[in-house]
Short mmCIF file of C-alpha atoms and ligand atoms in Angstrom, two decimals:
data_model
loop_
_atom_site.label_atom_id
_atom_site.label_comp_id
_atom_site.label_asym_id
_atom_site.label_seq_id
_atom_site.Cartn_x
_atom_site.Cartn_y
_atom_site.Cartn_z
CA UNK S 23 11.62 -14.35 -10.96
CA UNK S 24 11.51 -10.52 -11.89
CA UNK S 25 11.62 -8.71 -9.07
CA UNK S 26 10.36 -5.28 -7.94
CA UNK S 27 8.94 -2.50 -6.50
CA UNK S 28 6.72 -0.37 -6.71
CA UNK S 29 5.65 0.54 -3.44
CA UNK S 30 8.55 3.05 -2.09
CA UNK S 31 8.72 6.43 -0.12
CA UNK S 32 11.00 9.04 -0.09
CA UNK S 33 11.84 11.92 1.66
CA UNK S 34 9.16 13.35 -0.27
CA UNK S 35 7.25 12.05 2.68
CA UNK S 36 8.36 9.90 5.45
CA UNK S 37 10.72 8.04 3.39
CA UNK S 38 14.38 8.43 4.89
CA UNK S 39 16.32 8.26 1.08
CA UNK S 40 15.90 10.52 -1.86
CA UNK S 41 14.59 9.89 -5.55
CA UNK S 42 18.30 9.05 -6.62
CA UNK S 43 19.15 7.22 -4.14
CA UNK S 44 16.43 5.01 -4.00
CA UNK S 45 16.48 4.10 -7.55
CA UNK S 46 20.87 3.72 -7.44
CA UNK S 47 19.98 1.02 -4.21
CA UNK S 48 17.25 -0.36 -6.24
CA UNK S 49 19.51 -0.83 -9.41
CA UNK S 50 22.11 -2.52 -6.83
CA UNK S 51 20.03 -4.82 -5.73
CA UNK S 52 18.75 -5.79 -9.20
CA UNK S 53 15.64 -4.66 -9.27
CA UNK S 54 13.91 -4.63 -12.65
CA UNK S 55 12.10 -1.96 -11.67
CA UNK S 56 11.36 0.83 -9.10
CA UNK S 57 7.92 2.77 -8.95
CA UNK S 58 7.68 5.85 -6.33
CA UNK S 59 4.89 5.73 -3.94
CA UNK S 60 4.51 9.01 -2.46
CA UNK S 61 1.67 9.13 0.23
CA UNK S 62 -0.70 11.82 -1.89
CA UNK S 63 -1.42 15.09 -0.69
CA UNK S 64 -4.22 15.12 2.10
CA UNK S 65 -4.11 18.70 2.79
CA UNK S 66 -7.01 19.33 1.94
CA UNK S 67 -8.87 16.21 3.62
CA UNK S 68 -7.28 16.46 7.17
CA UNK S 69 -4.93 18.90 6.75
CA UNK S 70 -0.91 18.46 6.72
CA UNK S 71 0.83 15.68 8.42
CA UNK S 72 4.55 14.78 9.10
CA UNK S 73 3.55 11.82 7.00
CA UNK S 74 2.37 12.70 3.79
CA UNK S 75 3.57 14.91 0.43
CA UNK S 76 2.87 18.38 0.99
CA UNK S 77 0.34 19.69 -1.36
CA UNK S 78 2.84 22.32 -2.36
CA UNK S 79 5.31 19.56 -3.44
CA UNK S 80 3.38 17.61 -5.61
CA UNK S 81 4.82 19.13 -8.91
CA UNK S 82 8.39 18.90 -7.79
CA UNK S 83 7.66 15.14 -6.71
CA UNK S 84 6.07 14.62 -10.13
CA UNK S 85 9.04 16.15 -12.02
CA UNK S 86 11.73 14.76 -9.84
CA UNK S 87 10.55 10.92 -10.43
CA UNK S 88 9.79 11.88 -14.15
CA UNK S 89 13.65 13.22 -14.62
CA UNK S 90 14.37 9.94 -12.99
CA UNK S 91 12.71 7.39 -15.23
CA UNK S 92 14.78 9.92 -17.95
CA UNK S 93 17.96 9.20 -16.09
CA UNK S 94 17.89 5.47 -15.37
CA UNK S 95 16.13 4.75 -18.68
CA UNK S 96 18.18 1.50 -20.14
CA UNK S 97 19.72 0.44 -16.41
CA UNK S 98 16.08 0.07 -14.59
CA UNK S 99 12.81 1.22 -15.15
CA UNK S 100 11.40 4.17 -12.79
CA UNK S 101 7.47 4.11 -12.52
CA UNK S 102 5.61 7.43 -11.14
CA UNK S 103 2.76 6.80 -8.41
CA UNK S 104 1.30 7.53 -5.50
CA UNK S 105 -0.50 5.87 -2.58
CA UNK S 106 -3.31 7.46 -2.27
CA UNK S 107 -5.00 7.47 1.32
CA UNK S 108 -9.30 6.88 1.69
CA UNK S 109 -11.00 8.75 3.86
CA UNK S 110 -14.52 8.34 3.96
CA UNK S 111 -16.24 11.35 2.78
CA UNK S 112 -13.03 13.64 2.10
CA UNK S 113 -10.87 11.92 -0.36
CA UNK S 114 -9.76 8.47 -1.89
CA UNK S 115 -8.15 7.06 -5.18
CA UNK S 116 -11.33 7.17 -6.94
CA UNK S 117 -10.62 11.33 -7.29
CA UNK S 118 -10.76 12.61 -10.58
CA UNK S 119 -7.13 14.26 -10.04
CA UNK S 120 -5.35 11.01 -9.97
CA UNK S 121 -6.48 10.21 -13.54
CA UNK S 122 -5.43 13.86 -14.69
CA UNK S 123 -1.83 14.29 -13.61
CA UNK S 124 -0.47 11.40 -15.42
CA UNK S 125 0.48 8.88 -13.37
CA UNK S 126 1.77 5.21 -14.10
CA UNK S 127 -0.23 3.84 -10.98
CA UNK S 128 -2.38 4.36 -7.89
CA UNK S 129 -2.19 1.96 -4.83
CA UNK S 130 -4.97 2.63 -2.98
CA UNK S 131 -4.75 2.34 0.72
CA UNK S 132 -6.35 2.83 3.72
CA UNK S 133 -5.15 4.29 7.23
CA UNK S 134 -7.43 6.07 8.54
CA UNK S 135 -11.09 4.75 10.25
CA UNK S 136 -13.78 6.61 11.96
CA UNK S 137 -14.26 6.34 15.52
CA UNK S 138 -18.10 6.34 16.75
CA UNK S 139 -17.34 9.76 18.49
CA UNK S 140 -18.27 11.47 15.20
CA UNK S 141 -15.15 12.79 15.44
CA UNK S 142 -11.93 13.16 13.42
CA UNK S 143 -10.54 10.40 11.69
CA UNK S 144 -7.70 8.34 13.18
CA UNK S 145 -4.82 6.22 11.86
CA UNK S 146 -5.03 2.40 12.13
CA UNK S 147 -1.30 2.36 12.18
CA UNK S 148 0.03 4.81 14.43
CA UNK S 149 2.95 4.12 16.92
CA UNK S 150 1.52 1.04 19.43
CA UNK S 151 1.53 3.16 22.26
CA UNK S 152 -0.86 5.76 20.28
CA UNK S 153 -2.75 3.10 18.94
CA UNK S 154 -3.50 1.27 22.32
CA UNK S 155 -3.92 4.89 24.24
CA UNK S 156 -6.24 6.68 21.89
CA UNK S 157 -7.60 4.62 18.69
CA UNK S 158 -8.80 1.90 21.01
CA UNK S 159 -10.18 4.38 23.65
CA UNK S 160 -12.42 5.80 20.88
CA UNK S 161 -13.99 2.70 20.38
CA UNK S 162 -14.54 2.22 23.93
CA UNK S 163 -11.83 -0.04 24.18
CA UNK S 164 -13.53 -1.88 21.75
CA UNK S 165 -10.60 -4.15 19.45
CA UNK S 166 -13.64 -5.75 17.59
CA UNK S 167 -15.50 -2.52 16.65
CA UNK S 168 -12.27 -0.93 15.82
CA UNK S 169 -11.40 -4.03 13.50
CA UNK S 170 -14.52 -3.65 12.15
CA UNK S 171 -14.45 0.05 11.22
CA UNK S 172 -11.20 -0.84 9.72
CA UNK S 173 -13.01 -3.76 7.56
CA UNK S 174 -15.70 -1.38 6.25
CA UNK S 175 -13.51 1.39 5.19
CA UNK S 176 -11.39 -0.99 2.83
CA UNK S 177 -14.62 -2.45 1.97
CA UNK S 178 -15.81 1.68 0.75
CA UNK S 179 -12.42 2.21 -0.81
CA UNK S 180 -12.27 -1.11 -3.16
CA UNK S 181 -16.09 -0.51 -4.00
CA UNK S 182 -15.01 3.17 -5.28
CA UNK S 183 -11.76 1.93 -7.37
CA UNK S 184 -9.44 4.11 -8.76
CA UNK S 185 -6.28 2.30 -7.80
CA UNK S 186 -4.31 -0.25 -9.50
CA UNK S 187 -2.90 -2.32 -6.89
CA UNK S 188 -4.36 -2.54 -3.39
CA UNK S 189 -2.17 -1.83 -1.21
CA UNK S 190 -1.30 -3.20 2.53
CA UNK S 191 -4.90 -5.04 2.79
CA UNK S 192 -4.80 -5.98 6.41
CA UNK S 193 -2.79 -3.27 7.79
CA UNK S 194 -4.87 -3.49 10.62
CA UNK S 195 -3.35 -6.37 12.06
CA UNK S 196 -0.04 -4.18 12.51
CA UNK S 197 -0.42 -3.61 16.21
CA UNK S 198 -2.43 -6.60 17.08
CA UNK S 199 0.59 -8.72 17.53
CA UNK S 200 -0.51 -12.15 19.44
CA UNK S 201 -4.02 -11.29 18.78
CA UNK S 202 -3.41 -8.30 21.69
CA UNK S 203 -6.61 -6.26 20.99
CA UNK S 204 -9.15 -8.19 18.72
CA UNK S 205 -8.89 -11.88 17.51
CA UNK S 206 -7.97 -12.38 13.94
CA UNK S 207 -9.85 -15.73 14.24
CA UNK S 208 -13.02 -14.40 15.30
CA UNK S 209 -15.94 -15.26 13.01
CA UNK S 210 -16.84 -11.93 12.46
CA UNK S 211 -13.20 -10.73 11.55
CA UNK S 212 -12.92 -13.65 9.10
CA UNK S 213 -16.02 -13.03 7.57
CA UNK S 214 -15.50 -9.25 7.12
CA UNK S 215 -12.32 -9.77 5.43
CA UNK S 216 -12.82 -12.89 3.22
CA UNK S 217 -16.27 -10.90 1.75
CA UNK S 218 -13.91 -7.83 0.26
CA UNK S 219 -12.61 -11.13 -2.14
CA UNK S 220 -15.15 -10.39 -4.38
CA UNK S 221 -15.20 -7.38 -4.33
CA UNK S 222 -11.30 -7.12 -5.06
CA UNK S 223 -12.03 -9.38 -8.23
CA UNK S 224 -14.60 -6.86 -9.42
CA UNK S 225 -12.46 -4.01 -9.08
CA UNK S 226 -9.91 -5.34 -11.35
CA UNK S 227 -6.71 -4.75 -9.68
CA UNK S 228 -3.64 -6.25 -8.33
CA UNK S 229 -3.14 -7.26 -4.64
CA UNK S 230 0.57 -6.34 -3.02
CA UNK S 231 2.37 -8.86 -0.50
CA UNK S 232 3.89 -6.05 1.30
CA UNK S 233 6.93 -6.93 3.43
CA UNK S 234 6.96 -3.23 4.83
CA UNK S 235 5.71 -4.62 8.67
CA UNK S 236 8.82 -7.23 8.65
CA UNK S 237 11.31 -4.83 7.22
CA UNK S 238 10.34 -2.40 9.77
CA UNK S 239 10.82 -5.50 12.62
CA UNK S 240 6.96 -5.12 13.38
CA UNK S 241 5.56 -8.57 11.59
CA UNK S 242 6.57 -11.67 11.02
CA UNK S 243 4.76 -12.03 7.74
CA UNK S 244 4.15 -9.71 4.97
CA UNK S 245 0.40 -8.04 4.71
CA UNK S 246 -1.89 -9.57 3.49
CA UNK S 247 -2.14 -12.97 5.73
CA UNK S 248 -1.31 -16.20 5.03
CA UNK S 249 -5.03 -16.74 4.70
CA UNK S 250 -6.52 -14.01 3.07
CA UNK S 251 -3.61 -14.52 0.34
CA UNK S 252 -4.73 -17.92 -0.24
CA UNK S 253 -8.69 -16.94 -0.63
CA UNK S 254 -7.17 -13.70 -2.80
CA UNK S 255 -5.36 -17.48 -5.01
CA UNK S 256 -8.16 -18.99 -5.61
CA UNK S 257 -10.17 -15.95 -6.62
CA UNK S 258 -7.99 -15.17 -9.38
CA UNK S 259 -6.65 -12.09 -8.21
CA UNK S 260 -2.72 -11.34 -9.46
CA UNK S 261 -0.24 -10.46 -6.93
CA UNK S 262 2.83 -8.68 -6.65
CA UNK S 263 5.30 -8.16 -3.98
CA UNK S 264 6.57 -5.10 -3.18
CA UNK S 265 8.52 -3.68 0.12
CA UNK S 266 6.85 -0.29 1.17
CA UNK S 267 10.24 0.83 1.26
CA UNK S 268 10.92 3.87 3.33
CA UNK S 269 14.74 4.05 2.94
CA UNK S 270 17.61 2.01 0.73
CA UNK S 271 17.94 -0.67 2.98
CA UNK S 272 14.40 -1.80 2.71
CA UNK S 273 14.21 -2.75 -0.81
CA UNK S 274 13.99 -6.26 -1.68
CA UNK S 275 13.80 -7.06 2.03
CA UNK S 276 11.59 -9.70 2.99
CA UNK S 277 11.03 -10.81 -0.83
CA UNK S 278 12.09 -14.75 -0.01
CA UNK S 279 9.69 -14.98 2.41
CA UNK S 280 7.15 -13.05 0.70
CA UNK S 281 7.86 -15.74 -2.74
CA UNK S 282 7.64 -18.30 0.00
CA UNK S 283 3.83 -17.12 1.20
CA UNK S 284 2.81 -16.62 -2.60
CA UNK S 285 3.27 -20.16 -3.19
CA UNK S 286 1.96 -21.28 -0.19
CA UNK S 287 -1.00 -19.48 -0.82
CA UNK S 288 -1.28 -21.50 -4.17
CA UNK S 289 0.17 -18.84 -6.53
CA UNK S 290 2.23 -20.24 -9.19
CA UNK S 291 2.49 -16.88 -10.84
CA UNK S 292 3.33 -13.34 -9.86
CA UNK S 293 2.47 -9.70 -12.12
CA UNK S 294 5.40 -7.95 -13.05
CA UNK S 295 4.26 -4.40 -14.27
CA UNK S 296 5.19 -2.84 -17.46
CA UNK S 297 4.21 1.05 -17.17
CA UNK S 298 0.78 2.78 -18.69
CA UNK S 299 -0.49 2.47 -21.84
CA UNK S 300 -3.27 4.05 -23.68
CA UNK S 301 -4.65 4.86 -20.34
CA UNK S 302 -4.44 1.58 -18.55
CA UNK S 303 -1.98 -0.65 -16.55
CA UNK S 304 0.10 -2.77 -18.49
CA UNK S 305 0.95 -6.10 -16.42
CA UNK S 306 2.61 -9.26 -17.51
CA UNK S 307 2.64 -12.63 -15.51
CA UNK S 308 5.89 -14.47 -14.81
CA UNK S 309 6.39 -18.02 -13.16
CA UNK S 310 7.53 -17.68 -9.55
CA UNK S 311 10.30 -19.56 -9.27
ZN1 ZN R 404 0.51 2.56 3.49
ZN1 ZN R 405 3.39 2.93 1.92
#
């Protein structure tokens, strides 16, 4: 099968490799294609981060992956994105601006929840000591709740659209390794996350199996679960794999396994995207094999 991907960071933002780089590694590893996945601008939502493109670097990002797609045109193709953060209130893909600055695609994500404390917003995946110290102590020490707030905000961002492909859908379960601070059998955490299926069918877009948590030595499966992927199957909803790559050596990792859970899950087929046309996402379907 074609493979791809279009989930990748740079040192744009907290990506390790450069534009170049990333797409020479890419064309190394026989990629088909490469799209750049720049974690937007939130400047003026939370204010800077270590994490995310500065505001101020947004046209040099833009140009530098356009001159890109220029240069590799003919050895691999070089899609322009970004992965644009929700945050209840302040910002998500749904934003007019991501429709006006002419990109090839939006993965829509979300990282940050709101605590009870009325307070800022915090990141659902923050370093596990950060995440066990002060996420969980805003929710009372409260794994449930916090799983919960997590649920709901994806739940706000897929009802608002925007994006193409949805990006990292249980990113949540990134600390909780062995279950540590809420069950991901509970009825309630089931239920919250098998009722976004529909919603993820209306919305129209494509679903990522995101190896990012393995090739970072975090997971031992890609996001989204073994069985959310399957209910995401039988739905309908396409799927494509991608690696959140955040330096060279992470693209293509993790892609046998990731086939592997695909057709577990029941797919037989996987999306292989083919830029922007006229205004909308052009995506073919290819036998996984
Ligand atoms: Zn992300
Ligand atoms: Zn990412």
């Amino acid at each position: 099968m074609t493979y791809t991907c279009l989930h990748t960071h740079t040192d744009f933002c907290d990506g390790k490799d450069d534009v170049e780089s990333m797409c020479g590694a890419a064309f190394e590893k026989g990629l088909a294609s490469i799209g750049f996945s720049s974690h937007a601008p939130v400047d003026h939502a939370v204010g800077k981060t270590s994490w995310h493109l500065p505001q101020k670097r947004l046209d040099e990002y833009l140009d530098t992956v356009r001159s890109a797609k220029q240069r590799w045109a003919g050895k691999i193709d070089v899609y322009l994105g970004l992965e644009v953060d929700y945050i209840k209130g302040r910002m998500g893909p749904a934003d007019r601006v991501y429709r006006e600055i002419g990109l090839d695609y939006v993965i829509g994500a979300v990282h940050y929840i709101f605590p009870p404390d009325n307070g800022e917003p915090s990141i659902v995946d923050a370093p596990a000591g950060e995440f066990g110290r002060k996420l969980l102590g805003r929710f009372g020490g409260d794994g449930e709740a916090l799983a919960a707030a997590y649920w709901e905000a994806e739940t706000e961002m897929i009802r608002s659209g925007g994006f193409d492909i949805l990006g990292h859908l249980d990113l949540i379960k990134k600390n909780n390794s062995g279950d540590k601070w809420f069950s991901t059998a509970a009825p309630a955490y089931l239920e919250k996350s098998a009722a976004l299926v529909p919603l993820i069918v209306e919305a129209g877009c494509v679903a990522e199996v995101n190896t990012g948590g393995m090739n970072r030595g975090i997971l031992g499966e890609p996001y989204p679960s073994p069985r959310l992927l399957s209910l995401l199957c039988r739905a309908g909803v396409p799927a494509i794999i991608t690696a959140d790559a955040h330096k060279t050596a992470h693209l293509g990792g993790h892609y046998g396994e990731a086939k592997e859970a695909l057709l577990k899950a029941g797919y037989s087929r996987a999306a292989v995207f083919k830029g922007r046309r006229s205004g909308e996402p052009c995506w073919e379907s290819e036998e996984i094999r």
